[in-house]
Coordinates of C-alpha atoms and ligand atoms in Angstrom, one line a residue:
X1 CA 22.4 4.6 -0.5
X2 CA 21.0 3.9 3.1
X3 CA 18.7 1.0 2.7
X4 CA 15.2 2.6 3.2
X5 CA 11.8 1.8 4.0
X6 CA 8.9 3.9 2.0
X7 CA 5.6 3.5 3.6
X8 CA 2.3 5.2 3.3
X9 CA 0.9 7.9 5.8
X10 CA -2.7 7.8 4.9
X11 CA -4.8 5.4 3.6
X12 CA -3.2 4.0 1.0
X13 CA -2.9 5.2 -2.9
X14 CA 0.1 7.9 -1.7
X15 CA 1.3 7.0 -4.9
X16 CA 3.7 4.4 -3.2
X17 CA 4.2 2.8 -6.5
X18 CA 5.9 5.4 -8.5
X19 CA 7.6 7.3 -5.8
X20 CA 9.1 3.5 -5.2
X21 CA 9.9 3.3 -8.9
X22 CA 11.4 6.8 -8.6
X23 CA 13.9 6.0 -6.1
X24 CA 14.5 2.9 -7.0
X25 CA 17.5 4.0 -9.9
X26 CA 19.9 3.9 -6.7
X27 CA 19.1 0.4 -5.0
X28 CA 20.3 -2.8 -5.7
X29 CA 17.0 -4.7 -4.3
X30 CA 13.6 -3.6 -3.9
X31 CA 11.7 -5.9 -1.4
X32 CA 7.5 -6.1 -0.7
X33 CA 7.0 -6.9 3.2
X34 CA 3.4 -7.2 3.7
X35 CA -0.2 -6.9 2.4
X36 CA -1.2 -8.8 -0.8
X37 CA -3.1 -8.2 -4.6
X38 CA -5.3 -5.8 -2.1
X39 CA -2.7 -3.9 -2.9
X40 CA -2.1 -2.0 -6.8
X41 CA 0.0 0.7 -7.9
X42 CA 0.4 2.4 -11.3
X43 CA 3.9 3.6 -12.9
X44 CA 3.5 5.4 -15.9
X45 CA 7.6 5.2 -17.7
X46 CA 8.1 5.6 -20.7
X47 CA 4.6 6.4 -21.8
X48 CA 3.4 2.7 -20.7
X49 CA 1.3 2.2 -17.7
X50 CA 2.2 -0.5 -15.8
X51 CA -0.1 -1.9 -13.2
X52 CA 1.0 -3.7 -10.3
X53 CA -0.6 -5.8 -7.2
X54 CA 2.6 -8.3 -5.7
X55 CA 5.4 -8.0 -7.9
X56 CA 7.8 -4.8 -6.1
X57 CA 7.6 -1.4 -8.1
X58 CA 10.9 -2.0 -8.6
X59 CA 10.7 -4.3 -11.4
X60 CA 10.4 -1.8 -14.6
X61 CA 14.5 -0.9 -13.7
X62 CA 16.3 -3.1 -15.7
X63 CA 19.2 -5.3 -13.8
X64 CA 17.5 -4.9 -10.1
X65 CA 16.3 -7.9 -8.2
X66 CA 12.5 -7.7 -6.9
X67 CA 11.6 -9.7 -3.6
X68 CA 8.0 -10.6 -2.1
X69 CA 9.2 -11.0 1.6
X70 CA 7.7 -13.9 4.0
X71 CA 5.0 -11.0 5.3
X72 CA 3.6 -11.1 2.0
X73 CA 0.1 -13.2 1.3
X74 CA 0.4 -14.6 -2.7
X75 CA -2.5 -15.7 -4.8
X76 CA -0.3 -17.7 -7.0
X77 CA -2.3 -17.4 -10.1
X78 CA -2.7 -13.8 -9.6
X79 CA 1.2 -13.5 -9.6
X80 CA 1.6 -15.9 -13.0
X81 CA -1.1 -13.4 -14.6
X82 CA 1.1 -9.9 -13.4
X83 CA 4.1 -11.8 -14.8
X84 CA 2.5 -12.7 -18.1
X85 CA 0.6 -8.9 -18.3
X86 CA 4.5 -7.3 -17.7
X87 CA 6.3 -9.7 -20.0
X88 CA 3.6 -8.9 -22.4
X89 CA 5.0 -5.7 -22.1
X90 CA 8.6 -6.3 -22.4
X91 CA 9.5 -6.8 -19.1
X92 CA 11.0 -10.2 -18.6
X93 CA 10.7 -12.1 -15.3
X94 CA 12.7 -15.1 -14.7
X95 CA 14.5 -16.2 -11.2
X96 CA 17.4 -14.0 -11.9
X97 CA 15.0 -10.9 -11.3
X98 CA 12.1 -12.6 -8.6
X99 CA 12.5 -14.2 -5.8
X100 CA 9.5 -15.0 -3.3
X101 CA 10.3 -16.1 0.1
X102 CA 9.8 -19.5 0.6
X103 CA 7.8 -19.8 4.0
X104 CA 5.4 -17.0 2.3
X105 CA 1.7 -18.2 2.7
X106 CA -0.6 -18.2 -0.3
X107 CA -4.2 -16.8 -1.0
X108 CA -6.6 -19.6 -2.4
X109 CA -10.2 -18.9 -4.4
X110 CA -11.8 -20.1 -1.2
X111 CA -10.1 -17.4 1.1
X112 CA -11.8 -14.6 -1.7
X113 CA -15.0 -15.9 -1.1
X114 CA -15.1 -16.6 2.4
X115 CA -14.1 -12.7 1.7
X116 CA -17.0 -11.4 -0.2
X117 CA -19.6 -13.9 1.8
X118 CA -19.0 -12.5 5.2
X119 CA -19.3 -8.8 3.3
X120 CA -22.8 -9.7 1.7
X121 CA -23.6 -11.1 5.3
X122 CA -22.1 -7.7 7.1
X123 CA -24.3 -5.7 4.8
X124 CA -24.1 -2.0 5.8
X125 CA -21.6 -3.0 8.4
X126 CA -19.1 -4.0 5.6
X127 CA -15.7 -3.2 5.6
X128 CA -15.8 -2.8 2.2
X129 CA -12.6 -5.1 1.5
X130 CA -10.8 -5.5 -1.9
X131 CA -12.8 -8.6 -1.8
X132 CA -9.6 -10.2 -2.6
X133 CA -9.5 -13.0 0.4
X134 CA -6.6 -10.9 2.5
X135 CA -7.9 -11.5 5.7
X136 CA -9.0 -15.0 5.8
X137 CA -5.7 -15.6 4.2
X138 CA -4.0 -14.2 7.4
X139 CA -6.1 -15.2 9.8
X140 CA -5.4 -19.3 8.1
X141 CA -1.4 -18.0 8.4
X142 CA -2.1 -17.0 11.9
X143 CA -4.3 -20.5 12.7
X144 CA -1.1 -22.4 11.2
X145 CA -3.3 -23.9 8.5
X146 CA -1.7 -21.7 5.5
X147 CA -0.4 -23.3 2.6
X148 CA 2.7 -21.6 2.2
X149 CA 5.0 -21.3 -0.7
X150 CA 7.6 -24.1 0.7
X151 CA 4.5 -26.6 0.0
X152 CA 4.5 -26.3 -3.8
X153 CA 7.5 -28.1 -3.8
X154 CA 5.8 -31.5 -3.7
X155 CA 2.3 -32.7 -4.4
X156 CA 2.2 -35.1 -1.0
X157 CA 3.1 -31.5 1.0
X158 CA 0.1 -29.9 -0.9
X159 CA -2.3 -32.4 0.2
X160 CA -1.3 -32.7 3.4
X161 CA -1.9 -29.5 4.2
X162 CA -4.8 -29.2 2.5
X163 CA -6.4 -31.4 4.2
X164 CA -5.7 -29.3 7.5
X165 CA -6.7 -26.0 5.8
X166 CA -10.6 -27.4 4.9
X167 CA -11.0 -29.5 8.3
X168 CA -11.7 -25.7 9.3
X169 CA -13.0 -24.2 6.0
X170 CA -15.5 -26.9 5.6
X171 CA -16.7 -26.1 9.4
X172 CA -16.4 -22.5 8.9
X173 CA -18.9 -22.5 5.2
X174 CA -21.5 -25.3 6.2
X175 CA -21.9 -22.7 9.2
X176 CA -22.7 -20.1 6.8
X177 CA -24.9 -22.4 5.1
X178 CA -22.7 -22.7 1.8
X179 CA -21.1 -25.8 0.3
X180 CA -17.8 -27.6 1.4
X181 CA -14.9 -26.4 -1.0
X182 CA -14.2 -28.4 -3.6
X183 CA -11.1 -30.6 -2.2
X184 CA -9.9 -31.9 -5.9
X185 CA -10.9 -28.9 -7.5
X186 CA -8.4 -26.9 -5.3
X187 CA -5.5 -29.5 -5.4
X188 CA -5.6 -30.0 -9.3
X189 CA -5.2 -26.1 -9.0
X190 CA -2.8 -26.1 -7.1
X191 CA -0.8 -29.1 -8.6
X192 CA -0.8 -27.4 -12.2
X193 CA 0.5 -23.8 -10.8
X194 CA 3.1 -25.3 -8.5
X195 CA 6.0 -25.5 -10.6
X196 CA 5.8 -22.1 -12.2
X197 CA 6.0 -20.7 -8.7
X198 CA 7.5 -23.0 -6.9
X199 CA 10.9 -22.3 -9.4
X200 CA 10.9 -18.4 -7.8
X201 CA 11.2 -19.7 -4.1
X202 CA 14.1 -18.8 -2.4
X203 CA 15.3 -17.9 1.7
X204 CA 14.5 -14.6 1.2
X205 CA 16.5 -14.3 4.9
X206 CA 19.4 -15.3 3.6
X207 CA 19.6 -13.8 0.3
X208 CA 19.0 -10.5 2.0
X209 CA 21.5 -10.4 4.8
X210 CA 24.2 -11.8 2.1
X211 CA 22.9 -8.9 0.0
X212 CA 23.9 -6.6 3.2
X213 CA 27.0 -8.1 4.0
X214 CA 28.1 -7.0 0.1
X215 CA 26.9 -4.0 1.1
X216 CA 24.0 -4.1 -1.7
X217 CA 21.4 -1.4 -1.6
X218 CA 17.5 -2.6 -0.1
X219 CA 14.3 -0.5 -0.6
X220 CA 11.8 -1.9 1.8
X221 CA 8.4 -1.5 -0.1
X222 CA 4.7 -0.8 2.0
X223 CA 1.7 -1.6 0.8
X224 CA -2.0 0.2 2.0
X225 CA -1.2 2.9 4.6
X226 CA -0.6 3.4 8.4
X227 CA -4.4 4.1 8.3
X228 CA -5.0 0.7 7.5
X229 CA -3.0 -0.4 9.7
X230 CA -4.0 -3.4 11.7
X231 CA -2.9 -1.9 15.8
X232 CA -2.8 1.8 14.4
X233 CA -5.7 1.9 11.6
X234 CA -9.2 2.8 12.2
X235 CA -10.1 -0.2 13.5
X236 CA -11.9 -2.2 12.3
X237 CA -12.0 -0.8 8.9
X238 CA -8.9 -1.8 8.2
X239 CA -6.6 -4.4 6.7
X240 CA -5.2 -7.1 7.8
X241 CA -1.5 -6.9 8.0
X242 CA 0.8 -4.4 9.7
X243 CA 1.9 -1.6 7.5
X244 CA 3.8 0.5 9.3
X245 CA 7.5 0.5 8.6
X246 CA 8.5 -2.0 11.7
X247 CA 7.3 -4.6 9.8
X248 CA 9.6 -5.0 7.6
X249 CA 11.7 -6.6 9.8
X250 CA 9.6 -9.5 10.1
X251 CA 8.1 -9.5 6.6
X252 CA 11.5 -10.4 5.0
X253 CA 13.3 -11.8 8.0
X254 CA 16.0 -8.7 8.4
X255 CA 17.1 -7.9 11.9
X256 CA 16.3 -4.3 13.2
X257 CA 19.4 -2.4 12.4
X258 CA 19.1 -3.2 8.7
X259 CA 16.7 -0.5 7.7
X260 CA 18.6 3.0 8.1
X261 CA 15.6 5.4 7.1
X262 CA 11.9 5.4 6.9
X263 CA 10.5 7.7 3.5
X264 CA 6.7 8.4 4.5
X265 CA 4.3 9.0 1.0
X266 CA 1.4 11.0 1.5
X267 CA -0.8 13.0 -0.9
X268 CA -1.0 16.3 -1.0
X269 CA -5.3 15.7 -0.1
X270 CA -6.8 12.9 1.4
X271 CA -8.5 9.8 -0.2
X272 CA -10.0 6.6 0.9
X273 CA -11.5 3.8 -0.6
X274 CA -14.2 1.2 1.4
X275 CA -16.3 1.7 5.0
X276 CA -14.8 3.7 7.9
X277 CA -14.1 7.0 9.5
X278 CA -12.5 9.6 7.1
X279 CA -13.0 13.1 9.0
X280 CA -12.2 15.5 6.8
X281 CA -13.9 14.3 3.9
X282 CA -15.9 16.1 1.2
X283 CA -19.1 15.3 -0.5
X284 CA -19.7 18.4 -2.3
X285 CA -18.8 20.2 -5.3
X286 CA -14.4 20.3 -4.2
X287 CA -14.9 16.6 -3.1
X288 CA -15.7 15.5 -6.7
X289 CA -13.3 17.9 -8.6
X290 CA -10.9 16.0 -6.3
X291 CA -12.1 12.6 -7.3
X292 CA -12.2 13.8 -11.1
X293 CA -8.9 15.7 -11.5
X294 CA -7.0 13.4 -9.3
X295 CA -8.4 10.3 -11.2
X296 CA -9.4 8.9 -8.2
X297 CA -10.3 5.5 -8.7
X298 CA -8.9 1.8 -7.1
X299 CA -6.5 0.3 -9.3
X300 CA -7.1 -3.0 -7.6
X301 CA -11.3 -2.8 -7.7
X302 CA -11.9 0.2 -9.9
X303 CA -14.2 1.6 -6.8
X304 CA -14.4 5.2 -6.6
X305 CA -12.4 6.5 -4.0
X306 CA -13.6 9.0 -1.5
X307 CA -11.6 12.8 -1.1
X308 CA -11.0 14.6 1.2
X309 CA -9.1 18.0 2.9
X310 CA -5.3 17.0 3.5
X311 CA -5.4 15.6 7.7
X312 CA -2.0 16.8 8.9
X313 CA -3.0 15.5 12.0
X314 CA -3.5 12.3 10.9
X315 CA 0.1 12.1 8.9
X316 CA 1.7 13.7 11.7
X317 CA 0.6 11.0 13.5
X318 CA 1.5 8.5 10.7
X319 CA 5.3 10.4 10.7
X320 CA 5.4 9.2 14.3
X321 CA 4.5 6.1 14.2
X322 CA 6.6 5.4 10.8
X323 CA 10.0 7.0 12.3
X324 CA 9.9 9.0 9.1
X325 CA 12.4 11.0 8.4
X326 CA 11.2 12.5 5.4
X327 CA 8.4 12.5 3.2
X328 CA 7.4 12.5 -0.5
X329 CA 4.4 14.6 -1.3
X330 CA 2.4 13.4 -4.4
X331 CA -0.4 15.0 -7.0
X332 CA 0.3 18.7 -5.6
X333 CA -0.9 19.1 -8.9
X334 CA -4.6 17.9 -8.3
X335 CA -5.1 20.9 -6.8
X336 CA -4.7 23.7 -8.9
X337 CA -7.4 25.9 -9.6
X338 CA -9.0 25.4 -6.1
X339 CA -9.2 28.6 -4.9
X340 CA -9.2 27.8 -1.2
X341 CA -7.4 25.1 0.1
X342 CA -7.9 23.8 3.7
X343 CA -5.8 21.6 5.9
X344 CA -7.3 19.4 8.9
X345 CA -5.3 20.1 12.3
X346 CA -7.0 18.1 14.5
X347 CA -10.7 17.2 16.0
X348 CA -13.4 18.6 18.2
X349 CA -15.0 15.4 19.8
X350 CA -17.5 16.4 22.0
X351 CA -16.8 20.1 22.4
X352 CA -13.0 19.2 23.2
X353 CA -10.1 19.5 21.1
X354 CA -7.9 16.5 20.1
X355 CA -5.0 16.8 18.6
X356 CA -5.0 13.0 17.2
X357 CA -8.2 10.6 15.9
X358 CA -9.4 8.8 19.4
X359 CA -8.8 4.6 18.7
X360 CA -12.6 4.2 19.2
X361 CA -14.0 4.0 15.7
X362 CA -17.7 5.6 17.2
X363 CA -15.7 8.3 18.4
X364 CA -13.9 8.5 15.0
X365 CA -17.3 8.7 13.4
X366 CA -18.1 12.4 15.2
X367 CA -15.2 13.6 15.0
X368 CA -15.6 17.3 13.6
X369 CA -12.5 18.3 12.0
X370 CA -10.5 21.4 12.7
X371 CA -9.5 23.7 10.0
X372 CA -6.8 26.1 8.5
X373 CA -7.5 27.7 5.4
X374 CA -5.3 29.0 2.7
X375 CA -5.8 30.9 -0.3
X376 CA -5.3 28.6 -3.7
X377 CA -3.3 29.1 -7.0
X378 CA -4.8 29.2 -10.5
X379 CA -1.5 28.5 -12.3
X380 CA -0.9 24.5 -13.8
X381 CA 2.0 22.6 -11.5
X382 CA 1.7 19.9 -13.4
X383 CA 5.1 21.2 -16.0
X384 CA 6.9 22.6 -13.1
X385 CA 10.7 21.0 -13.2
X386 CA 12.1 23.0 -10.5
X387 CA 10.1 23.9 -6.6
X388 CA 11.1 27.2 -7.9
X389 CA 8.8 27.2 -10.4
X390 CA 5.8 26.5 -8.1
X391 CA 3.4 29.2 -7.7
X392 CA 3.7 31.4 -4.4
X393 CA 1.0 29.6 -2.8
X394 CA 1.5 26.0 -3.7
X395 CA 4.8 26.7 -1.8
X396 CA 2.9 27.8 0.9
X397 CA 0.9 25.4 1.3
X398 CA 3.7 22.4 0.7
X399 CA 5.4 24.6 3.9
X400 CA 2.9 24.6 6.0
X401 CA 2.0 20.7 5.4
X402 CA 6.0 20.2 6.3
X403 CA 5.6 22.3 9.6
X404 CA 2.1 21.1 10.4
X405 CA 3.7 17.0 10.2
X406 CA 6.9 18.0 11.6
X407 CA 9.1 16.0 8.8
X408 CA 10.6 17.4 6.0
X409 CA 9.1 17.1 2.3
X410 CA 11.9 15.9 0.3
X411 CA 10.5 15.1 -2.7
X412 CA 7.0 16.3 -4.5
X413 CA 5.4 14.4 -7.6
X414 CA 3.1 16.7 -9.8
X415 CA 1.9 14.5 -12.3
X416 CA 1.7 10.6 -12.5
X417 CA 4.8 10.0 -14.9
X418 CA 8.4 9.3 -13.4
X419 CA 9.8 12.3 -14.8
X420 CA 7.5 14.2 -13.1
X421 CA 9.1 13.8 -9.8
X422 CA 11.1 16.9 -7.9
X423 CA 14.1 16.2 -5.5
X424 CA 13.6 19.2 -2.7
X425 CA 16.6 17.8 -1.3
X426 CA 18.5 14.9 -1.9
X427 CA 17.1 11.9 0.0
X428 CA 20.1 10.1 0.7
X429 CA 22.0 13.2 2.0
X430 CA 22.9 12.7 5.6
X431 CA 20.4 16.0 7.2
Ligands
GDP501 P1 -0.1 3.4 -4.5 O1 -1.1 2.3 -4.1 O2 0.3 4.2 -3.2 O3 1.0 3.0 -5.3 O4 -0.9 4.5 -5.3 P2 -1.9 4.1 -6.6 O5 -1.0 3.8 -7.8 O6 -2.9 3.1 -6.2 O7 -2.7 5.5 -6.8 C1 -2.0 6.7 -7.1 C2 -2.6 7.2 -8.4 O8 -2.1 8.5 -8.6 C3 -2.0 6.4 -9.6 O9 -3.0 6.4 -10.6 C4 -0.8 7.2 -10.1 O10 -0.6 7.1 -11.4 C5 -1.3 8.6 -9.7 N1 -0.3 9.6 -9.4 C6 0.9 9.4 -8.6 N2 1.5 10.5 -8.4 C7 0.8 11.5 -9.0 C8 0.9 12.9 -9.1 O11 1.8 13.5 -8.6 N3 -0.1 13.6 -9.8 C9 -1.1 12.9 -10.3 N4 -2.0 13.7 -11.0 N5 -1.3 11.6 -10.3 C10 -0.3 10.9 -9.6
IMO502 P1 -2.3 0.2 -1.9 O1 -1.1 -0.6 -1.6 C1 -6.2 1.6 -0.6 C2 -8.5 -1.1 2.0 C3 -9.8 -1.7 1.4 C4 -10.6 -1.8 2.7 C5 -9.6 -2.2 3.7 C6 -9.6 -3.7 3.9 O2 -2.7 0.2 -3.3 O3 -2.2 1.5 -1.2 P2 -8.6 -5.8 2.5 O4 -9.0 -6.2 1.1 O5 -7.2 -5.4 2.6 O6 -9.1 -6.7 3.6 O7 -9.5 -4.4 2.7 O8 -8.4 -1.8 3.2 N1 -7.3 -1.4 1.2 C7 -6.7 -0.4 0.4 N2 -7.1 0.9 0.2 N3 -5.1 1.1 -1.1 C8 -4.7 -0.2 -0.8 O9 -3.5 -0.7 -1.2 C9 -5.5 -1.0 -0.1 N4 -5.5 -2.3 0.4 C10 -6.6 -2.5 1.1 O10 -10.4 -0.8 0.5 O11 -11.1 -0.5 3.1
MG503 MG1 -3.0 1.7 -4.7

């Protein structure tokens, strides 16, 4: 198998997770590059649902190694509780099956509520954030004041740069009138959780160019969506790492030429959770079917996530900027029964027709969505095996998305378990 990169073409929730699990039976390694617990994906195998925020969706396959790459921002006690919830349920994790790169930075209680302050203070300007302390954790990584992973080796390395990290933090809260944070209270934390990490560090560098050179298989996993993307999202309601697929050179430290193809996951409709610019969403009557049928709620915050038409625009743009070569199309099957279906192919701004969102998020805002329409299909996809057995229409549809985003669909999902996953044609094919 090629090693491949499988990133997300909207914004975020393609369905990453299981189409990652999915593929994942061929590769040796399956490696998370960027993003953080903002990030959560469901796999439902086996009849278990397995929820997971920093831990690769690799990790249900028995006898395959899961890596958090160096672009990856870790709240350690967040990863000791997935490890506990998946060993709970029979999955064991030990440093024969994790390995976490060892100049990763972490996420610390004070970056989540230096998180939700400045949200309470942005009021109806929010970003509406995962709340989670992402971007103050990248901006401290950025600032080179993180605590990184490396640290937790000794208790004089902790404090040291502990003390670096709240010479600003303390600045940054008395300014918005809060507290300093609690210097002992964050080193005892960090003291007690630093050996049960610390034993999963590794050169994640290394390990993966040796994994190369023996010609071992890599699946570079995305978290969030280009959308969300820090150059390419619709800034500023974004996140705050880079997800497109480049950046999984630098998130793991693999030199370009590594990664042979880029798989792009979209869904077969539109979603969104938090503030911002969504163009062709609904808030009527199909909006909410969307939101009901497709289950559409954060895994991560349990917000409800806003629907909307499927953007080809926008994932052709996504394709573009990905390098995709093909893409996997997921919950075809949330829209059965609508009886017309409509695809967004680009904006009127202003009385002029665009054929990609503008960068300017004001502009963003008016954008008025173009529209094709095509007729619906009654029948359930969610038992189909075969694209054959597809109704007329959903195949008509699935076409027209394919010509609209100019890459291939190589792979639909109809319903959230792994078996519920078609091959269109066969990813690691040479076409
Ligand atoms: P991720 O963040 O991209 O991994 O996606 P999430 O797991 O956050 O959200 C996708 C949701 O849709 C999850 O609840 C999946 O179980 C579910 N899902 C994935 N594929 C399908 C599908 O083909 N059909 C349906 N109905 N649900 C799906
Ligand atoms: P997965 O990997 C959907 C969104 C948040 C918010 C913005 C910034 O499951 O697809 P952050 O907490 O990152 O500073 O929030 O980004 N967001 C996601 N939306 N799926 C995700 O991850 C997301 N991760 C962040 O809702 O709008
Ligand atoms: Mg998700």
């Amino acid at each position: 198998m090629p090693n491949i990169v499988a990133v997300g073409l909207q914004w975020g929730d393609e369905g990453k997770g299981k189409i990652v699990d999915f593929i994942a039976s061929r590769a040796d390694i399956v490696v998370r590059f960027q993003g953080g617990h903002n990030a959560g994906h469901t796999l439902v195998v086996g009849g278990k649902v397995f929820k997971l925020s920093l831990i690769p969706s690799g990790v249900i396959r028995p006898n395959l190694l899961s890596v958090i790459g160096n672009g990856v921002v870790i709240d350690p006690w967040v990863l000791l509780n997935e490890i506990e919830t998946l060993e709970a349920m029979g999955i064991s994790i030990s440093e024969r099956n994790l390995a976490i790169a060892d100049c990763a930075s972490l996420v610390l209680p004070l970056h989540s509520e230096l998180d939700i302050l400045r949200e309470r203070i942005a009021g109806k300007a929010k970003i509406g954030t995962t709340g989670r302390g992402i971007g103050p954790a990248y901006e401290d990584k950025v600032g080179r004041r993180a605590i990184r992973i490396c640290d937790l080796a000794c208790e004089s390395s902790i404090s040291k740069r502990l003390d670096a990290l709240l010479e600003h933090h303390s600045a940054l809260r008395i300014g918005l009138g809060q507290e300093r944070p609690d210097r002992q209270a964050l080193f005892d934390g960090l003291a007690e959780i630093a050996p049960k990490v610390y034993r999963f560090a590794a050169p994640v560098w290394q390990l993966l160019h040796n994994a190369r050179s023996s010609k071992k298989n890599i699946l570079f996993e995305g978290a969030q969506g280009i959308f969300l993307d820090i150059d390419y999202g619709t800034y500023p309601f974004v996140t705050s790492s880079s997800t497109a697929a480049s950046s999984a050179y630098a998130g793991t430290g693999t030199a370009p030429g590594a990664l042979d193809r880029v798989l792009g996951i979209c869904k077969a409709y539109s979603t969104r959770v938090g503030s911002g610019p969504f163009p062709t969403e609904l808030n009527d009557e199909v909006g909410r079917r969307l939101a009901d049928v497709g289950q559409e709620r954060g895994t991560v915050t349990g917000r409800r996530r806003r629907c909307g038409w499927f953007d080809a625009a926008m994932v052709s743009q996504a394709c573009r900027l990905s390098g995709a070569y093909a893409v996997a199309l997921t919950k075809i099957d949330v829209l059965d029964g609508i009886e017309e279906l409509k695809i967004g192919v680009g904006y009127k701004l202003d009385g002029e027709f665009r054929e990609f969102l503008p960068p300017l998020a004001e502009e963003q805002a008016r954008a008025i969505p173009v529209y094709e329409s095509l007729p619906g299909w009654r029948e359930s996809t969610a038992d189909a095996r075969n694209f054959a057995d597809f109704p007329d229409n959903a195949i008509a549809y699935i076409r027209r998305i394919e010509k609209l985003i100019g890459c291939p669909i190589r792979i639909l999902s109809n319903s959230p378990r792994r078996e519920s996953t078609i091959v269109l044609e066969d990813l690691f094919s040479a076409s």
